PDB file of C-alpha atoms in Angstrom:
ATOM      1  CA  MET P  31      18.083 -20.293  25.562  1.00  0.00           C
ATOM      2  CA  LYS P  32      19.098 -16.559  25.986  1.00  0.00           C
ATOM      3  CA  HIS P  33      19.157 -16.192  22.005  1.00  0.00           C
ATOM      4  CA  VAL P  34      15.988 -17.791  21.567  1.00  0.00           C
ATOM      5  CA  LEU P  35      14.450 -15.154  24.201  1.00  0.00           C
ATOM      6  CA  ASN P  36      16.211 -12.222  22.453  1.00  0.00           C
ATOM      7  CA  LEU P  37      14.647 -13.197  19.123  1.00  0.00           C
ATOM      8  CA  TYR P  38      11.413 -13.605  20.614  1.00  0.00           C
ATOM      9  CA  VAL P  39      11.406  -9.984  22.128  1.00  0.00           C
ATOM     10  CA  LEU P  40      12.634  -8.567  18.884  1.00  0.00           C
ATOM     11  CA  GLY P  41       9.476 -10.410  17.054  1.00  0.00           C
ATOM     12  CA  VAL P  42       7.185  -8.947  19.506  1.00  0.00           C
ATOM     13  CA  VAL P  43       8.811  -5.420  18.950  1.00  0.00           C
ATOM     14  CA  LEU P  44       8.619  -5.672  15.307  1.00  0.00           C
ATOM     15  CA  ALA P  45       5.155  -6.683  15.383  1.00  0.00           C
ATOM     16  CA  LEU P  46       3.930  -3.864  17.703  1.00  0.00           C
ATOM     17  CA  LEU P  47       6.206  -1.313  15.367  1.00  0.00           C
ATOM     18  CA  SER P  48       4.108  -2.430  12.644  1.00  0.00           C
ATOM     19  CA  ILE P  49       1.031  -2.242  14.166  1.00  0.00           C
ATOM     20  CA  PHE P  50       1.814   1.335  15.440  1.00  0.00           C
ATOM     21  CA  VAL P  51       2.791   2.234  11.928  1.00  0.00           C
ATOM     22  CA  ARG P  52      -0.498   1.078  10.501  1.00  0.00           C
ATOM     23  CA  VAL P  53      -2.617   2.877  12.929  1.00  0.00           C
ATOM     24  CA  MET P  54      -0.569   6.190  12.298  1.00  0.00           C
ATOM     25  CA  GLU P  55      -1.116   5.764   8.627  1.00  0.00           C
ATOM     26  CA  SER P  56      -4.842   5.236   8.911  1.00  0.00           C
ATOM     27  CA  LEU P  57      -5.343   8.257  11.377  1.00  0.00           C
ATOM     28  CA  GLU P  58      -3.217  10.408   8.860  1.00  0.00           C
ATOM     29  CA  SER P  59      -5.573   9.500   5.919  1.00  0.00           C
ATOM     30  CA  LEU P  60      -8.536  10.176   8.202  1.00  0.00           C
ATOM     31  CA  VAL P  61      -7.265  13.589   8.968  1.00  0.00           C
ATOM     32  CA  GLU P  62      -6.259  14.564   5.399  1.00  0.00           C
ATOM     33  CA  SER P  63      -9.517  13.532   3.712  1.00  0.00           C
ATOM     34  CA  PRO P  64     -12.294  12.390   6.191  1.00  0.00           C
ATOM     35  CA  SER P  65     -14.815  12.216   3.605  1.00  0.00           C
ATOM     36  CA  ALA P  66     -13.093   9.990   1.351  1.00  0.00           C
ATOM     37  CA  GLY P  67     -13.480   6.763   3.371  1.00  0.00           C
ATOM     38  CA  ASN P  68     -10.828   4.198   4.286  1.00  0.00           C
ATOM     39  CA  SER P  69      -7.427   4.157   2.582  1.00  0.00           C
ATOM     40  CA  TRP P  70      -8.094   1.426   0.383  1.00  0.00           C
ATOM     41  CA  SER P  71     -10.932   3.063  -1.448  1.00  0.00           C
ATOM     42  CA  THR P  72      -8.817   6.170  -1.971  1.00  0.00           C
ATOM     43  CA  ARG P  73      -5.906   3.871  -3.343  1.00  0.00           C
ATOM     44  CA  GLY P  74      -8.165   2.384  -5.454  1.00  0.00           C
ATOM     45  CA  GLN P  75      -9.639   5.743  -6.919  1.00  0.00           C
ATOM     46  CA  LEU P  76      -5.897   6.824  -7.464  1.00  0.00           C
ATOM     47  CA  ALA P  77      -5.080   3.795  -9.425  1.00  0.00           C
ATOM     48  CA  GLY P  78      -8.235   3.878 -11.646  1.00  0.00           C
ATOM     49  CA  ALA P  79      -7.895   7.808 -12.226  1.00  0.00           C
ATOM     50  CA  GLU P  80      -5.792   7.264 -15.350  1.00  0.00           C
ATOM     51  CA  PRO P  81      -6.730   5.072 -18.193  1.00  0.00           C
ATOM     52  CA  PRO P  82      -4.198   2.401 -19.086  1.00  0.00           C
ATOM     53  CA  LYS P  83      -2.249   3.288 -22.373  1.00  0.00           C
ATOM     54  CA  GLY P  84      -2.644   0.509 -24.996  1.00  0.00           C
ATOM     55  CA  LEU P  85      -0.413   0.071 -27.980  1.00  0.00           C
ATOM     56  CA  PRO P  86      -1.363   2.465 -30.822  1.00  0.00           C
ATOM     57  CA  ASP P  87      -3.549   1.233 -33.687  1.00  0.00           C
ATOM     58  CA  PRO P  88      -1.360  -0.501 -36.289  1.00  0.00           C
ATOM     59  CA  PRO P  89      -1.303   1.288 -39.740  1.00  0.00           C
ATOM     60  CA  SER P  90      -3.585  -0.234 -42.228  1.00  0.00           C
ATOM     61  CA  ARG P  91      -2.156  -2.259 -44.847  1.00  0.00           C
ATOM     62  CA  GLY P  92      -3.519  -1.319 -48.083  1.00  0.00           C
ATOM     63  CA  MET P  93      -7.055  -1.519 -46.928  1.00  0.00           C
ATOM     64  CA  ARG P  94      -9.220   0.991 -49.008  1.00  0.00           C
TER      65      ARG P  94
END
């Protein structure tokens, strides 16, 4: 029974730690760029900043 209680307490501590880390990350993003909005929009902007590189065009085969 004591082991189950220890696992429960460990789960609660990990959940609280996860919430604390998320709050600190959101506060950090607000301090760094308050006009950018939430962290999801800035991540999306960073992902779309560089266009994806496709395969180079295949050489033409005798097309004149």
